[in-house]
Amino acid sequence: MKTLALFALAFSVQGTVALKGHTREVSSLAISPDGKLLASGSVDRTVRLWDTTTKQTLASLEGHDGEVMSLAFSPDGKLLASGEMYKKIKIWDVATRKEVHMFSDINGRVTGLVFTPDGKRLFASTVDNSVLVWTVGSSAESKKLAHNYAVNGLAISPNGKTLATVGDDGSVHLWDVETLKNTLTLKHSDRGRSVAFSADGKTLVSGGGEVVKLWDVDTGAEKASAKAEANAVAFTPNGAMVVVGTQDNLTLFLNGSDLNVKSKVEKHERPVTSIAITPDGKSAFTGSMDMTIRIWAIPH
């Protein structure tokens, strides 16, 4: 690890801030539970840590052999997990910026990461048609949730009881976190890319292909849909809005109940790959293939 010099900020005409420093596409984002740190992963094989208040880069975590495709902070904010193209997951101590563990018993690139709310387990989605589960702090062999196609993303409900996964075939699976049994399967579209739970855990949003959909978690009923070639989706903390990053360079702010468009912005010059929202719900960060991270004030 080495600490970098501060990078210059570029301000758009609308006042959005562009964080610059990665030398290749930004492929993943995560924000710490206290909202003070933003982590960004890139095709340049690094993870960068940013101060969300000063908008300054604090450090670069180095050592990955390939594109960093996924990131997740532990619930206490002390650990950061990063998953890469070449079948590895690294666990970093956030305070010391040191690597403290690595998982390598993986057969495909890592597309998504999420800790359980109690911080005891880590789930990882992979392109080898599976989701792997580890006990944090243990070197025991991982458990596996089998899928029929590559798994492109995952999310865990706020109460920690339900895991959602989305795959290349467009299927969305809901799993019981304790038993690891598939409880419900939904059909999103021809290809699924991203899923996210609302804060109350009652609604799931899925994105991919050319559509975004809302689902009732208990019944599996489709509640709403909107046309958008989504790479990433996220709920705001109050559930009032869904933020969508698209393949055609757009950041969309959709109503959280019916997916009507509230706002649409196009400041990125290439596809939007990832989204992270501050815990206070005031700001959204978007990462892009244009090598920048932009900050948006979430409209009300």
Coordinates of C-alpha atoms in Angstrom, one line a residue:
M1 CA 0.0 0.0 0.0
K2 CA 1.1 3.5 -0.7
T3 CA -0.6 6.8 0.0
L4 CA -1.1 8.9 -3.1
A5 CA -0.9 12.6 -3.7
L6 CA -4.2 14.4 -3.8
F7 CA -5.9 14.4 -7.2
A8 CA -7.5 17.5 -8.7
L9 CA -11.3 17.8 -8.9
A10 CA -13.2 18.6 -12.0
F11 CA -16.5 20.4 -11.6
S12 CA -19.3 20.1 -14.1
V13 CA -21.5 23.0 -15.1
Q14 CA -24.2 21.6 -12.9
G15 CA -21.9 21.4 -9.9
T16 CA -21.4 17.7 -9.8
V17 CA -17.9 16.6 -8.8
A18 CA -15.8 14.2 -10.8
L19 CA -13.2 12.3 -8.8
K20 CA -10.2 11.5 -11.0
G21 CA -7.2 9.2 -10.3
H22 CA -7.9 5.8 -11.7
T23 CA -6.0 5.1 -14.9
R24 CA -8.5 2.6 -16.3
E25 CA -12.3 2.1 -16.1
V26 CA -14.0 2.3 -12.7
S27 CA -15.7 -1.0 -12.2
S28 CA -17.0 -1.1 -8.6
L29 CA -17.9 1.2 -5.7
A30 CA -18.7 0.8 -2.0
I31 CA -19.4 3.3 0.8
S32 CA -18.5 2.7 4.4
P33 CA -21.4 2.3 6.9
D34 CA -20.6 5.7 8.5
G35 CA -20.5 7.4 5.1
K36 CA -17.0 8.8 5.5
L37 CA -15.1 6.6 3.1
L38 CA -15.8 5.7 -0.5
A39 CA -13.9 2.7 -2.0
S40 CA -13.5 2.4 -5.8
G41 CA -12.2 -0.6 -7.8
S42 CA -10.8 -0.4 -11.3
V43 CA -9.6 -2.2 -14.3
D44 CA -6.2 -0.7 -13.3
R45 CA -6.1 -3.4 -10.6
T46 CA -6.2 -1.0 -7.6
V47 CA -8.7 -0.1 -4.9
R48 CA -8.8 3.6 -4.0
L49 CA -10.1 5.1 -0.8
W50 CA -11.7 8.6 -0.9
D51 CA -12.8 11.0 1.8
T52 CA -16.4 11.7 1.0
T53 CA -16.3 15.1 2.7
T54 CA -13.1 16.5 1.2
K55 CA -13.4 14.5 -2.0
Q56 CA -9.7 13.7 -1.7
T57 CA -8.2 10.3 -2.4
L58 CA -6.6 8.9 0.7
A59 CA -4.8 5.7 -0.4
S60 CA -4.4 3.1 -3.1
L61 CA -4.6 -0.5 -2.1
E62 CA -2.5 -2.6 -4.5
G63 CA -1.8 -6.2 -5.0
H64 CA -4.6 -7.5 -7.2
D65 CA -3.6 -9.3 -10.4
G66 CA -6.7 -8.3 -12.3
E67 CA -9.6 -5.9 -12.7
V68 CA -11.3 -5.2 -9.3
M69 CA -14.9 -6.0 -10.1
S70 CA -16.6 -5.9 -6.7
L71 CA -16.3 -4.3 -3.3
A72 CA -18.0 -4.5 0.1
F73 CA -17.4 -2.9 3.5
S74 CA -18.1 -5.0 6.6
P75 CA -21.0 -3.7 8.8
D76 CA -18.6 -2.2 11.3
G77 CA -16.6 -0.5 8.6
K78 CA -13.3 -2.2 9.8
L79 CA -12.9 -4.5 6.8
L80 CA -13.1 -4.1 3.1
A81 CA -13.5 -7.0 0.7
S82 CA -12.4 -6.7 -2.9
G83 CA -13.0 -9.3 -5.6
E84 CA -11.1 -9.5 -8.9
M85 CA -11.1 -10.9 -12.4
Y86 CA -8.6 -13.6 -11.6
K87 CA -10.5 -15.6 -9.0
K88 CA -9.4 -13.9 -5.8
I89 CA -10.9 -12.0 -2.9
K90 CA -8.8 -9.9 -0.7
I91 CA -9.8 -8.7 2.8
W92 CA -8.3 -5.3 3.9
D93 CA -8.0 -3.7 7.3
V94 CA -9.4 -0.3 6.6
A95 CA -7.5 1.5 9.3
T96 CA -4.1 0.1 8.4
R97 CA -4.7 -0.3 4.7
K98 CA -3.1 -3.8 5.0
E99 CA -4.3 -7.0 3.4
V100 CA -5.3 -9.4 6.2
H101 CA -6.7 -12.3 4.3
M102 CA -7.2 -13.7 0.9
F103 CA -9.7 -16.3 -0.5
S104 CA -8.5 -18.1 -3.6
D105 CA -10.7 -21.2 -3.7
I106 CA -12.8 -19.7 -6.5
N107 CA -13.3 -21.0 -10.0
G108 CA -14.4 -17.9 -11.8
R109 CA -14.1 -14.1 -11.7
V110 CA -15.8 -12.4 -8.7
T111 CA -18.8 -10.2 -9.8
G112 CA -20.3 -9.2 -6.5
L113 CA -19.7 -9.2 -2.7
V114 CA -21.8 -8.6 0.4
F115 CA -21.4 -9.2 4.1
T116 CA -24.3 -10.3 6.3
P117 CA -25.5 -7.5 8.6
D118 CA -24.0 -9.2 11.6
G119 CA -20.6 -9.3 9.8
K120 CA -20.2 -13.0 10.3
R121 CA -20.4 -14.2 6.7
L122 CA -19.3 -13.0 3.3
F123 CA -21.2 -13.9 0.1
A124 CA -19.5 -13.7 -3.4
S125 CA -21.1 -14.1 -6.8
T126 CA -19.0 -15.6 -9.6
V127 CA -19.2 -16.4 -13.3
D128 CA -18.7 -20.1 -12.6
N129 CA -22.5 -20.4 -12.0
S130 CA -22.3 -20.1 -8.2
V131 CA -22.4 -18.0 -5.1
L132 CA -19.7 -18.8 -2.5
V133 CA -20.2 -18.3 1.3
W134 CA -17.4 -17.9 3.8
T135 CA -17.3 -17.5 7.6
V136 CA -15.4 -14.3 8.2
G137 CA -12.1 -14.9 10.0
S138 CA -12.1 -18.6 9.2
S139 CA -10.0 -20.5 6.7
A140 CA -12.7 -23.2 6.3
E141 CA -13.7 -24.2 2.8
S142 CA -16.5 -22.2 1.4
K143 CA -20.1 -23.4 0.8
K144 CA -21.6 -23.0 -2.6
L145 CA -25.1 -22.0 -4.0
A146 CA -25.4 -23.5 -7.4
H147 CA -26.9 -21.6 -10.4
N148 CA -27.5 -22.6 -14.0
Y149 CA -25.7 -19.6 -15.4
A150 CA -23.1 -17.0 -14.4
V151 CA -24.1 -14.9 -11.4
N152 CA -23.7 -11.2 -12.1
G153 CA -24.8 -9.6 -8.8
L154 CA -26.2 -10.2 -5.4
A155 CA -27.7 -8.3 -2.4
I156 CA -28.8 -9.2 1.1
S157 CA -31.9 -7.9 2.9
P158 CA -31.4 -5.4 5.8
N159 CA -32.6 -8.0 8.3
G160 CA -30.1 -10.5 7.0
K161 CA -32.6 -13.2 6.3
T162 CA -32.8 -13.2 2.5
L163 CA -30.1 -13.2 -0.2
A164 CA -31.0 -12.2 -3.8
T165 CA -28.9 -13.2 -6.8
V166 CA -29.2 -12.4 -10.4
G167 CA -27.8 -14.3 -13.4
D168 CA -26.9 -14.2 -17.0
D169 CA -30.1 -16.0 -17.9
G170 CA -32.2 -13.1 -16.4
S171 CA -33.3 -15.2 -13.4
V172 CA -33.5 -13.7 -9.9
H173 CA -33.2 -16.2 -7.0
L174 CA -34.1 -15.5 -3.4
W175 CA -32.3 -17.6 -0.8
D176 CA -32.8 -18.2 2.9
V177 CA -29.5 -17.0 4.4
E178 CA -29.6 -19.5 7.3
T179 CA -30.5 -22.7 5.4
L180 CA -29.0 -21.6 2.0
K181 CA -32.1 -22.9 0.3
N182 CA -33.7 -21.3 -2.8
T183 CA -37.1 -20.0 -1.7
L184 CA -38.3 -18.1 -4.8
T185 CA -37.2 -17.6 -8.4
L186 CA -38.2 -14.6 -10.5
K187 CA -37.8 -13.9 -14.2
H188 CA -36.2 -10.5 -14.8
S189 CA -35.4 -10.4 -18.5
D190 CA -32.9 -11.9 -21.0
R191 CA -29.9 -10.9 -18.8
G192 CA -29.7 -9.7 -15.2
R193 CA -26.9 -7.4 -14.0
S194 CA -27.7 -6.0 -10.6
V195 CA -30.2 -6.3 -7.6
A196 CA -30.8 -4.3 -4.5
F197 CA -33.3 -4.4 -1.5
S198 CA -35.2 -1.5 -0.2
A199 CA -34.4 -0.4 3.4
D200 CA -37.5 -2.2 4.8
G201 CA -36.7 -5.3 2.9
K202 CA -40.1 -5.6 1.3
T203 CA -39.1 -4.6 -2.3
L204 CA -36.4 -5.8 -4.6
V205 CA -35.2 -3.9 -7.7
S206 CA -33.4 -5.8 -10.5
G207 CA -31.7 -4.3 -13.5
G208 CA -30.2 -5.7 -16.7
G209 CA -30.9 -6.3 -20.3
E210 CA -33.1 -3.4 -21.3
V211 CA -35.4 -3.2 -18.2
V212 CA -35.5 -2.3 -14.5
K213 CA -38.1 -4.1 -12.4
L214 CA -39.6 -3.9 -8.9
W215 CA -40.6 -7.0 -7.0
D216 CA -42.6 -7.8 -3.9
V217 CA -40.2 -9.9 -1.9
D218 CA -42.9 -11.9 0.0
T219 CA -45.1 -12.8 -3.0
G220 CA -42.7 -12.5 -6.0
A221 CA -45.2 -10.3 -7.8
E222 CA -43.8 -7.8 -10.2
K223 CA -44.8 -4.3 -9.0
A224 CA -43.4 -2.1 -11.7
S225 CA -41.0 -2.0 -14.7
A226 CA -39.2 0.7 -16.7
K227 CA -37.1 0.6 -19.8
A228 CA -33.4 1.1 -19.2
E229 CA -30.3 -0.7 -20.1
A230 CA -29.1 -0.9 -16.5
N231 CA -25.7 -2.0 -15.3
A232 CA -26.2 -1.0 -11.7
V233 CA -29.3 -0.3 -9.5
A234 CA -29.6 0.9 -5.9
F235 CA -32.3 2.1 -3.5
T236 CA -32.0 5.3 -1.5
P237 CA -32.1 4.7 2.2
N238 CA -35.6 5.9 2.6
G239 CA -36.8 3.8 -0.4
A240 CA -38.2 6.8 -2.1
M241 CA -36.0 6.5 -5.2
V242 CA -34.1 4.0 -7.3
V243 CA -30.8 5.1 -8.8
V244 CA -29.8 3.4 -12.1
G245 CA -26.5 3.5 -14.0
T246 CA -27.0 2.7 -17.6
Q247 CA -25.0 1.3 -20.6
D248 CA -25.8 4.5 -22.5
N249 CA -23.9 6.8 -20.0
L250 CA -27.0 7.9 -18.1
T251 CA -27.7 8.1 -14.3
L252 CA -31.4 7.8 -13.7
F253 CA -33.3 8.7 -10.6
L254 CA -36.6 6.8 -10.6
N255 CA -39.5 6.8 -8.2
G256 CA -39.1 4.0 -5.7
S257 CA -42.8 2.8 -6.0
D258 CA -43.5 3.0 -9.7
L259 CA -40.2 3.6 -11.4
N260 CA -41.3 6.8 -13.1
V261 CA -38.4 9.0 -14.0
K262 CA -37.7 11.8 -11.6
S263 CA -34.5 13.0 -13.1
K264 CA -32.0 12.0 -15.8
V265 CA -28.4 13.2 -16.1
E266 CA -25.7 12.5 -18.6
K267 CA -22.3 13.7 -17.5
H268 CA -20.4 10.4 -17.8
E269 CA -18.8 9.9 -21.3
R270 CA -19.0 6.1 -21.2
P271 CA -21.3 3.5 -19.5
V272 CA -22.0 3.8 -15.8
T273 CA -20.8 0.6 -14.1
S274 CA -21.5 1.1 -10.4
I275 CA -23.4 3.1 -7.7
A276 CA -22.9 3.9 -4.0
I277 CA -25.3 6.0 -2.0
T278 CA -24.4 7.8 1.3
P279 CA -26.2 6.5 4.4
D280 CA -27.9 9.9 4.9
G281 CA -29.5 9.5 1.4
K282 CA -28.2 12.9 0.2
S283 CA -25.7 11.9 -2.3
A284 CA -25.1 9.2 -4.9
F285 CA -21.7 8.2 -6.3
T286 CA -21.5 6.7 -9.8
G287 CA -18.5 5.0 -11.3
S288 CA -17.9 4.8 -15.1
M289 CA -15.9 3.3 -17.8
D290 CA -14.7 6.9 -18.5
M291 CA -12.4 6.4 -15.5
T292 CA -14.2 8.9 -13.3
I293 CA -16.5 8.9 -10.3
R294 CA -19.2 11.5 -10.1
I295 CA -21.2 12.8 -7.2
W296 CA -24.9 13.7 -7.5
A297 CA -27.2 15.4 -5.1
I298 CA -30.2 13.1 -4.9
P299 CA -33.3 15.0 -5.9
H300 CA -36.4 15.0 -3.6

